[in-house]
Coordinates of C-alpha atoms in Angstrom, one line a residue:
X1 CA 88.8 98.9 93.5
X2 CA 89.9 97.8 90.1
X3 CA 87.2 95.2 88.4
X4 CA 89.8 93.3 87.0
X5 CA 91.7 92.5 90.4
X6 CA 88.0 91.8 92.1
X7 CA 87.7 88.9 89.6
X8 CA 90.6 87.0 90.0
X9 CA 90.4 87.3 93.9
X10 CA 87.0 85.3 92.7
X11 CA 88.6 82.8 90.7
X12 CA 91.5 82.2 93.8
X13 CA 88.6 80.7 95.7
X14 CA 88.8 77.5 93.0
X15 CA 92.6 77.2 93.2
X16 CA 92.1 76.3 97.1
X17 CA 94.3 73.0 96.3
X18 CA 97.2 76.2 96.2
X19 CA 96.4 77.1 100.1
X20 CA 99.6 76.8 102.3
X21 CA 100.2 74.8 105.0
X22 CA 99.6 76.2 108.5
X23 CA 101.8 73.5 110.6
X24 CA 105.4 73.1 109.7
X25 CA 105.0 69.5 109.3
X26 CA 101.9 69.0 106.8
X27 CA 103.3 68.5 103.4
X28 CA 101.2 70.6 100.9
X29 CA 100.3 69.4 97.5
X30 CA 99.0 71.5 94.4
X31 CA 96.9 69.9 91.8
X32 CA 97.6 72.3 89.0
X33 CA 100.2 71.2 86.5
X34 CA 102.8 74.1 85.6
X35 CA 102.7 72.3 82.2
X36 CA 99.0 73.1 81.2
X37 CA 98.5 76.2 83.7
X38 CA 99.8 79.4 83.3
X39 CA 100.1 79.8 80.3
X40 CA 98.7 83.7 80.0
X41 CA 99.7 86.3 82.4
X42 CA 95.5 86.5 83.4
X43 CA 96.0 82.5 84.9
X44 CA 99.1 83.6 86.4
X45 CA 97.6 86.7 87.9
X46 CA 94.2 84.5 89.2
X47 CA 96.9 82.7 91.8
X48 CA 98.7 86.2 92.6
X49 CA 95.5 88.1 93.5
X50 CA 94.7 85.2 95.9
X51 CA 98.1 85.6 97.6
X52 CA 96.9 89.9 97.9
X53 CA 94.2 88.3 99.7
X54 CA 95.4 86.2 102.2
X55 CA 98.2 89.1 103.2
X56 CA 94.8 91.7 103.6
X57 CA 93.2 89.4 105.8
X58 CA 96.3 89.2 108.1
X59 CA 98.3 92.5 108.0
X60 CA 95.1 94.7 108.2
X61 CA 92.2 93.3 110.2
X62 CA 92.9 90.1 111.4
X63 CA 94.8 88.4 114.4
X64 CA 98.3 89.8 112.9
X65 CA 97.0 92.9 112.9
X66 CA 95.4 92.6 116.1
X67 CA 98.3 91.0 118.0
X68 CA 100.7 94.1 117.5
X69 CA 98.2 96.9 118.6
X70 CA 97.0 95.6 121.7
X71 CA 100.0 95.5 122.5
X72 CA 100.4 99.6 122.2
X73 CA 99.1 102.1 123.9
X74 CA 96.4 103.4 121.2
X75 CA 94.4 99.9 121.2
X76 CA 92.0 98.0 123.5
X77 CA 89.3 95.3 123.9
X78 CA 87.9 95.3 127.5
X79 CA 86.1 92.5 128.1
X80 CA 82.3 93.4 128.5
X81 CA 79.6 93.6 131.3
X82 CA 77.3 91.5 129.0
X83 CA 79.6 88.6 128.8
X84 CA 81.0 89.8 125.5
X85 CA 85.0 90.4 124.1
X86 CA 86.3 88.9 127.4
X87 CA 89.3 87.3 126.4
X88 CA 92.4 86.6 128.4
X89 CA 94.7 86.2 125.6
X90 CA 94.0 89.3 124.0
X91 CA 94.3 90.8 128.0
X92 CA 97.6 89.4 128.3
X93 CA 99.2 90.9 124.8
X94 CA 97.5 94.5 126.5
X95 CA 99.5 93.7 129.8
X96 CA 102.5 92.7 127.9
X97 CA 102.4 89.1 129.5
X98 CA 101.9 87.0 126.9
X99 CA 103.2 83.0 127.0
X100 CA 104.4 80.2 124.0
X101 CA 100.6 79.1 124.8
X102 CA 99.0 82.6 123.4
X103 CA 96.3 81.4 121.5
X104 CA 96.1 85.3 119.5
X105 CA 100.1 84.8 119.1
X106 CA 99.4 81.1 117.6
X107 CA 96.5 82.5 115.2
X108 CA 98.6 85.2 114.3
X109 CA 102.1 82.7 113.4
X110 CA 99.3 80.4 111.6
X111 CA 97.8 82.7 109.5
X112 CA 101.1 84.8 108.2
X113 CA 102.9 81.5 107.3
X114 CA 99.5 80.4 105.4
X115 CA 100.4 83.3 103.5
X116 CA 104.0 83.0 102.7
X117 CA 103.3 79.1 102.2
X118 CA 100.6 80.2 99.7
X119 CA 103.2 83.0 97.8
X120 CA 105.7 79.7 97.7
X121 CA 103.6 77.9 95.8
X122 CA 102.5 80.7 93.5
X123 CA 105.7 80.7 92.8
X124 CA 107.3 77.8 92.1
X125 CA 104.2 76.9 89.8
X126 CA 104.7 80.4 87.4
X127 CA 109.0 79.6 88.1
X128 CA 108.2 76.3 86.3
X129 CA 105.5 77.5 83.6
X130 CA 106.8 77.4 79.9
X131 CA 106.3 80.9 79.8
X132 CA 108.5 81.6 82.6
X133 CA 109.9 84.8 81.0
X134 CA 106.6 86.3 80.0
X135 CA 105.9 85.4 83.7
X136 CA 108.7 87.9 85.1
X137 CA 106.6 90.9 86.4
X138 CA 104.1 88.3 88.4
X139 CA 107.1 86.4 89.7
X140 CA 108.6 89.5 90.7
X141 CA 105.5 90.5 92.3
X142 CA 105.0 87.0 94.4
X143 CA 108.5 87.5 95.6
X144 CA 107.7 90.6 96.9
X145 CA 104.1 89.9 98.3
X146 CA 105.9 86.9 100.4
X147 CA 108.9 89.2 101.5
X148 CA 106.3 91.5 102.8
X149 CA 105.0 88.4 104.2
X150 CA 108.2 87.2 106.1
X151 CA 108.9 91.5 106.9
X152 CA 105.6 90.6 109.6
X153 CA 106.8 87.2 110.7
X154 CA 110.5 88.7 111.4
X155 CA 109.2 91.9 113.2
X156 CA 107.1 89.6 115.1
X157 CA 109.0 86.7 116.1
X158 CA 112.4 87.4 114.9
X159 CA 114.4 84.1 114.8
X160 CA 111.7 81.8 112.1
X161 CA 111.9 79.3 110.0
X162 CA 112.7 80.5 106.3
X163 CA 110.7 78.4 103.9
X164 CA 111.4 79.0 100.2
X165 CA 110.1 75.9 98.7
X166 CA 106.1 75.0 98.5
X167 CA 106.4 71.0 99.7
X168 CA 108.6 70.7 103.1
X169 CA 110.1 67.4 104.1
X170 CA 108.6 66.0 106.7
X171 CA 111.8 64.3 107.7
X172 CA 113.9 67.5 107.3
X173 CA 111.8 70.1 109.1
X174 CA 112.8 73.4 109.2
X175 CA 115.0 74.8 112.3
X176 CA 115.2 78.8 113.4
X177 CA 116.9 81.1 111.2
X178 CA 118.3 84.5 113.0
X179 CA 116.4 87.3 112.7
X180 CA 119.8 89.6 110.9
X181 CA 119.3 86.9 108.4
X182 CA 115.7 87.2 107.9
X183 CA 116.0 90.7 107.3
X184 CA 118.8 89.8 104.5
X185 CA 116.3 88.0 102.8
X186 CA 114.0 90.5 103.0
X187 CA 115.8 92.8 101.5
X188 CA 117.7 90.8 99.1
X189 CA 114.0 89.8 98.0
X190 CA 112.2 93.0 97.9
X191 CA 115.6 94.7 95.6
X192 CA 115.2 92.1 93.3
X193 CA 111.6 92.0 92.5
X194 CA 111.5 96.2 92.5
X195 CA 113.7 95.8 88.6
X196 CA 110.6 93.9 87.2
X197 CA 107.5 95.4 88.7
X198 CA 106.5 99.1 86.9
X199 CA 106.4 102.3 88.2
X200 CA 102.8 103.5 89.2
X201 CA 104.5 106.1 86.3
X202 CA 104.2 103.5 83.9
X203 CA 100.8 102.2 84.3
X204 CA 97.4 103.3 84.0
X205 CA 97.0 104.0 87.8
X206 CA 93.7 103.7 88.5
X207 CA 93.5 100.0 86.4
X208 CA 96.5 98.9 87.7
X209 CA 95.4 99.6 91.2
X210 CA 96.3 98.2 93.9
X211 CA 98.6 96.1 92.7
X212 CA 102.5 96.3 94.1
X213 CA 104.7 98.9 92.2
X214 CA 107.7 100.3 92.2
X215 CA 107.2 102.9 94.6
X216 CA 105.2 100.1 97.2
X217 CA 108.6 98.3 97.4
X218 CA 110.8 101.2 97.9
X219 CA 107.9 102.3 100.5
X220 CA 108.8 98.6 102.2
X221 CA 112.0 98.7 101.8
X222 CA 112.0 102.5 103.7
X223 CA 110.2 100.4 106.6
X224 CA 112.6 98.3 106.9
X225 CA 115.4 100.3 106.8
X226 CA 114.2 102.5 109.2
X227 CA 113.5 99.5 111.8
X228 CA 117.3 98.1 111.2
X229 CA 118.8 99.1 114.4
X230 CA 116.4 97.0 115.8
X231 CA 116.2 93.8 114.0
X232 CA 120.0 93.8 112.8
X233 CA 121.6 95.9 115.6
X234 CA 122.9 98.2 112.6
X235 CA 121.0 101.8 112.0
X236 CA 120.1 102.1 108.3
X237 CA 119.4 105.7 108.5
X238 CA 120.6 107.1 105.0
X239 CA 119.5 103.6 103.4
X240 CA 115.8 104.6 104.8
X241 CA 115.9 108.7 103.1
X242 CA 117.4 106.9 99.7
X243 CA 114.1 104.7 99.5
X244 CA 111.8 107.6 100.8
X245 CA 113.3 110.0 98.1
X246 CA 112.6 107.2 94.9
X247 CA 108.9 107.3 96.2
X248 CA 109.2 111.6 96.6
X249 CA 111.0 112.0 93.5
X250 CA 108.4 109.6 91.3
X251 CA 106.1 112.9 91.9
X252 CA 102.9 110.6 91.5
X253 CA 101.9 111.3 95.2
X254 CA 100.8 113.6 97.3
X255 CA 99.0 114.5 100.5
X256 CA 95.0 114.8 99.8
X257 CA 93.4 117.3 101.1
X258 CA 91.6 115.7 104.2
X259 CA 92.8 112.5 105.7
X260 CA 90.2 111.2 105.8
X261 CA 89.4 110.7 101.8
X262 CA 91.9 107.9 102.4
X263 CA 90.0 105.6 104.1
X264 CA 86.4 106.6 102.1
X265 CA 85.4 103.6 99.9
X266 CA 84.4 105.5 97.1
X267 CA 87.6 107.8 96.8
X268 CA 90.1 104.7 97.8
X269 CA 91.1 103.9 94.0
X270 CA 91.9 107.5 93.1
X271 CA 93.6 108.8 96.4
X272 CA 96.7 110.5 95.2
X273 CA 98.5 109.3 99.1
X274 CA 97.5 105.6 98.7
X275 CA 100.8 104.2 98.3
X276 CA 99.7 100.5 98.6
X277 CA 96.5 99.2 99.5
X278 CA 94.4 95.8 99.3
X279 CA 91.1 96.2 97.5
X280 CA 88.0 95.1 99.0
X281 CA 84.4 93.8 97.6
X282 CA 82.2 91.3 99.9
X283 CA 79.5 92.1 97.2
X284 CA 81.8 89.9 94.9
X285 CA 83.0 88.1 97.4
X286 CA 86.5 89.7 97.1
X287 CA 87.3 90.3 100.8
X288 CA 86.0 92.3 103.7
X289 CA 86.1 95.5 105.9
X290 CA 84.9 94.6 109.3
X291 CA 86.7 97.6 111.2
X292 CA 82.9 99.0 111.6
X293 CA 81.3 95.7 113.1
X294 CA 84.1 95.7 115.7
X295 CA 85.0 99.0 116.8
X296 CA 81.2 101.0 116.5
X297 CA 79.0 100.7 119.5
X298 CA 75.7 99.5 118.5
X299 CA 73.8 102.5 118.9
X300 CA 76.0 103.3 115.8
X301 CA 73.2 101.3 113.6
X302 CA 70.5 104.1 113.7
X303 CA 73.7 107.3 113.2
X304 CA 74.6 105.8 110.2
X305 CA 71.7 103.5 108.8
X306 CA 73.6 100.2 109.3
X307 CA 72.5 97.2 108.3
X308 CA 73.8 95.6 111.1
X309 CA 73.9 96.1 115.0
X310 CA 78.5 96.9 115.6
X311 CA 79.7 94.7 118.2
X312 CA 81.5 97.5 120.3
X313 CA 85.1 95.8 120.7
X314 CA 88.2 97.9 119.5
X315 CA 88.6 101.1 121.6
X316 CA 91.4 103.7 122.2
X317 CA 92.4 105.4 125.1
X318 CA 92.0 108.9 127.0
X319 CA 96.4 109.6 126.0
X320 CA 95.3 109.1 122.2
X321 CA 92.8 111.9 122.4
X322 CA 95.0 114.0 124.4
X323 CA 97.7 113.7 121.6
X324 CA 95.5 116.2 119.4
X325 CA 95.5 119.7 119.8
X326 CA 91.5 120.9 119.6
X327 CA 92.0 122.1 116.1
X328 CA 93.9 118.9 115.0
X329 CA 91.3 117.1 112.4
X330 CA 92.3 114.1 113.0
X331 CA 90.9 114.3 116.3
X332 CA 87.8 114.3 114.7
X333 CA 88.1 110.6 113.5
X334 CA 87.7 109.8 117.2
X335 CA 84.5 109.5 119.1
X336 CA 84.0 110.9 122.3
X337 CA 82.5 111.9 124.8
X338 CA 78.5 112.6 124.2
X339 CA 77.2 111.0 120.9
X340 CA 75.2 112.6 118.7
X341 CA 73.5 112.0 115.1
X342 CA 75.0 113.3 111.9
X343 CA 73.0 116.2 112.2
X344 CA 73.8 117.0 115.8
X345 CA 70.8 115.8 117.4
X346 CA 71.4 113.4 120.6
X347 CA 72.1 109.5 120.1
X348 CA 70.0 108.1 122.6
X349 CA 69.0 104.7 123.9
X350 CA 66.1 103.2 124.3
X351 CA 65.4 104.5 127.5
X352 CA 65.7 108.3 126.3
X353 CA 69.5 108.1 127.7
X354 CA 72.2 109.9 125.5
X355 CA 75.5 107.7 124.3
X356 CA 78.3 109.5 126.5
X357 CA 81.6 107.8 125.4
X358 CA 83.7 107.4 128.5
X359 CA 87.7 105.7 128.9
X360 CA 87.5 102.0 129.9
X361 CA 87.7 101.2 133.3
X362 CA 87.3 97.8 133.8
X363 CA 88.8 95.9 131.4
X364 CA 87.2 92.5 133.0
X365 CA 84.0 93.9 132.8
X366 CA 83.5 97.5 130.8
X367 CA 80.1 98.6 130.3
X368 CA 78.5 99.8 127.3
X369 CA 79.7 103.1 126.9
X370 CA 83.2 102.5 128.1
X371 CA 85.7 103.1 125.2
X372 CA 86.8 105.7 122.4
X373 CA 86.3 104.5 119.1
X374 CA 88.2 105.5 115.4
X375 CA 86.4 105.9 112.8
X376 CA 88.8 105.8 110.3
X377 CA 86.9 103.5 107.9
X378 CA 84.3 105.6 108.2
X379 CA 80.3 104.1 107.3
X380 CA 79.3 107.3 105.4
X381 CA 79.0 106.6 101.7
X382 CA 80.2 102.9 102.3
X383 CA 78.3 99.7 100.6
X384 CA 77.6 96.8 102.6
X385 CA 77.0 93.2 102.2
X386 CA 75.4 92.4 105.8
X387 CA 78.4 93.5 108.2
X388 CA 81.1 93.6 105.8
X389 CA 82.0 97.2 104.4
X390 CA 84.0 97.7 100.9
X391 CA 86.3 100.9 102.1
X392 CA 89.6 98.8 100.8
X393 CA 92.4 98.9 103.6
X394 CA 95.2 100.8 103.4
X395 CA 98.6 99.4 103.6
X396 CA 100.9 102.7 103.4
X397 CA 100.1 105.8 102.9
X398 CA 102.4 109.4 101.2
X399 CA 102.1 110.6 104.9
X400 CA 103.8 107.8 106.0
X401 CA 106.7 108.2 103.8
X402 CA 106.9 112.1 104.3
X403 CA 107.4 110.8 108.4
X404 CA 109.7 107.9 107.5
X405 CA 112.3 110.7 105.8
X406 CA 111.6 112.9 108.5
X407 CA 112.8 110.6 111.0
X408 CA 115.7 109.2 109.3
X409 CA 116.9 112.9 108.5
X410 CA 116.9 113.9 112.2
X411 CA 118.7 110.9 113.1
X412 CA 121.0 112.1 110.4
X413 CA 121.5 115.0 111.9
X414 CA 119.3 117.5 109.3
X415 CA 116.6 118.6 111.9
X416 CA 115.5 121.3 109.5
X417 CA 114.0 119.5 106.4
X418 CA 112.9 117.1 108.8
X419 CA 110.8 119.5 110.6
X420 CA 109.7 120.9 107.0
X421 CA 108.3 117.9 106.4
X422 CA 106.5 117.1 109.6
X423 CA 104.9 120.0 109.4
X424 CA 103.8 119.5 105.8
X425 CA 101.6 116.9 107.5
X426 CA 100.7 118.4 110.4
X427 CA 99.6 121.6 108.3
X428 CA 97.1 119.1 106.2
X429 CA 95.3 119.1 109.6
X430 CA 95.7 121.6 110.6
X431 CA 97.5 121.2 113.3
X432 CA 99.6 124.2 114.9
X433 CA 103.5 124.2 112.9
X434 CA 106.0 123.5 115.1
X435 CA 109.1 125.4 115.8
X436 CA 111.7 122.9 116.1
X437 CA 111.8 119.4 116.8
X438 CA 112.4 116.7 118.9
X439 CA 112.7 113.2 119.1
X440 CA 109.5 113.1 120.9
X441 CA 107.8 115.1 118.4
X442 CA 108.5 112.9 115.7
X443 CA 107.4 109.9 118.0
X444 CA 103.5 111.5 118.6
X445 CA 103.5 112.9 115.2
X446 CA 103.3 109.2 114.2
X447 CA 101.1 108.2 116.4
X448 CA 98.7 111.1 115.6
X449 CA 98.7 110.2 111.6
X450 CA 99.2 106.7 111.8
X451 CA 96.5 105.7 114.3
X452 CA 95.6 102.0 113.9
X453 CA 97.7 101.5 110.4
X454 CA 99.4 99.0 112.1
X455 CA 102.8 101.2 112.8
X456 CA 102.6 101.5 116.5
X457 CA 104.2 98.4 118.4
X458 CA 107.1 99.2 116.2
X459 CA 107.3 102.5 116.4
X460 CA 107.4 102.2 120.1
X461 CA 109.6 99.3 120.1
X462 CA 111.9 101.4 117.8
X463 CA 111.5 104.8 120.3
X464 CA 111.6 102.5 123.2
X465 CA 108.7 103.4 125.1
X466 CA 107.5 100.1 124.5
X467 CA 109.9 99.0 127.5
X468 CA 109.5 102.4 129.6
X469 CA 106.3 103.5 129.6
X470 CA 103.4 102.8 131.1
X471 CA 100.1 103.4 129.8
X472 CA 95.9 102.1 130.5
X473 CA 96.3 99.0 131.6
X474 CA 99.7 98.4 131.1
X475 CA 101.3 99.2 134.0
X476 CA 105.2 98.3 134.6
X477 CA 108.1 98.3 132.5
X478 CA 108.8 95.7 129.7
X479 CA 111.2 93.5 130.1
X480 CA 113.2 93.5 126.5
X481 CA 112.9 90.1 125.3
X482 CA 108.9 90.8 125.0
X483 CA 110.4 93.0 122.3
X484 CA 110.0 89.4 120.5
X485 CA 106.8 87.7 120.5
X486 CA 107.1 84.0 121.4
X487 CA 106.8 80.9 119.1
X488 CA 103.5 79.4 119.4
X489 CA 104.3 76.1 121.1
X490 CA 102.1 74.1 119.7
X491 CA 104.7 74.7 116.5
X492 CA 107.3 74.0 118.7
X493 CA 105.6 71.0 118.6
X494 CA 105.1 70.2 115.1
X495 CA 108.1 71.0 114.6
X496 CA 111.2 69.9 117.6
X497 CA 113.7 71.2 115.4
X498 CA 112.3 74.9 116.7
X499 CA 113.8 76.9 119.2
X500 CA 111.6 79.0 121.4
X501 CA 112.6 83.0 121.6
X502 CA 115.0 83.8 124.5
X503 CA 113.0 84.8 127.9
X504 CA 110.2 82.8 127.2
X505 CA 111.2 78.8 128.2

C-alpha cells in the first residue's frame, strides 16, 4: 500500500465532522471552511482518502458485500450448534425471503449512503476551494467514488433517492429516482470524471496505487454496461466491449502467473493484474481485512500460527467445489475434506480427531466442521494487528475485464474471440481449454474466477438463474421482484417521500 495514502486515511479520522447522514431526514454539517481549507492537493486528498476507506468497508467486507453474497449459491453463514452466528435476517436472504424489516438490508443501505453523503460533502468543499482549478483531478476522483457508491445502491435497491448536496433540507426530503435515471447519472458522472483522472500509464504505478485511474473508470463502465439490460431494459454489449478495449489497449495489465498472487499482502501493490483495490494497513489504523477472522475454522489458528482463533462463519457450498476440474489451481483456494497443517500432517482437535470439513447440513445449528472455506485472502505472508490482516481488498482485476469482454463479444455474435479470452483465463489456472463456448460456460467461468469478489449476485440476475435456480437452502424459484431489495422500512419512516419497491408492500 502507498504509504502516503495510509497517512492520509489516518488523517481522515480527524475529519469526522464531514461524516454523512445515515438517515435521509438528518442534516449534515461540516466544520471546515472551503475558504481556509483545501489549499493544496495533499489537504484535499486527505479527505478523498477517507471516501476510499468508507467505500472499502462497504463493498468488500461489510454488510453491502455480505448481503449480495448471501443471496447466491457461493456463500452461506449457518448458525452454529454452539449458538454462534445465527441470524434470521441472513438466513432470510439466503432463502430469498427478505422483507423491508430485514436488518442486514437496513445496515447495507445506511453504510452505502454514508459513503455517498461523505463524498457529497468532500466534493462540495473541493468545488468551493479557492484553488478549485488545481483540484480538478481530485474533484473527478471524488465524483467517480460517489458514482461507484451509487452503482452499488442502484444495483441493490433500484429506485433510490438521488442526492448530490452535502446538506438535505428537512422540509424538502428527496423522492425515489427511477433506476434507469440513476443509471444515466452514474454513466454521465463516470464519463465526465474520466477526462480529469490520469491513466495508469502516466503515473508512478507503485506510488499512485490504489487510487482510481482512467482504467479503473473504464472498468466500472464496462461492468455497468454489462448489466445495462437489467438496469434499463436496453442491452449495451458493444459499449461494454469498447470499455474493456480501453483497459486492454493500455497495455498496463496482464494476468498474474498465479491467481493467488492478487490476494497476497506482500505482492498486491506490484500486481500487474489488479486494476482497482482498497488498501489496508490495520497497524496504522488504515483499514483492515477480516476475511480470515470471519471465514476460517478455529483450528486454523494452529495451522497458520495466527494471533487469534477464527470465528468459523463464512462458508461455501458443494456446488461451488464441483464447478472446478481437479487440476484447476483455483480449486486449491477452497478448503474441504480432511484438513492438514502446511507440512501435510493432520490438523486435529485436542481430542486427537482430525478436522474434516463437510458441506453445511443444518443452516440453523451446524456442527463445527460443516462448511467449506474459501481461502482467497491468504494468511500466509500477512501482517496482523490483532485479528486484522493487511491484505488489500480487490475491487477489479484484469481477469474480470477479459471475462466481461468475452461475454459482450459472445452476445454480439463473436464466439470465436470470446472463446480465446475465456481460455486465456482458464489456462492460467491449468483448467482444460474449451473447444466451444456456450452462455453457461461464460457464467460458470465467471463463478470460478471471481468467487467471493462481489460479482455473483449481479451475474446470476443477468443470466437468469437467480430466479429459476435452486441450491443449498434456497429450494424454490424466486419471484422476479426480488431482483431488487426492499427499501428499508426505517428509511421510509424517516422519509415518507420514499416509496417502497414493488412486491414488498
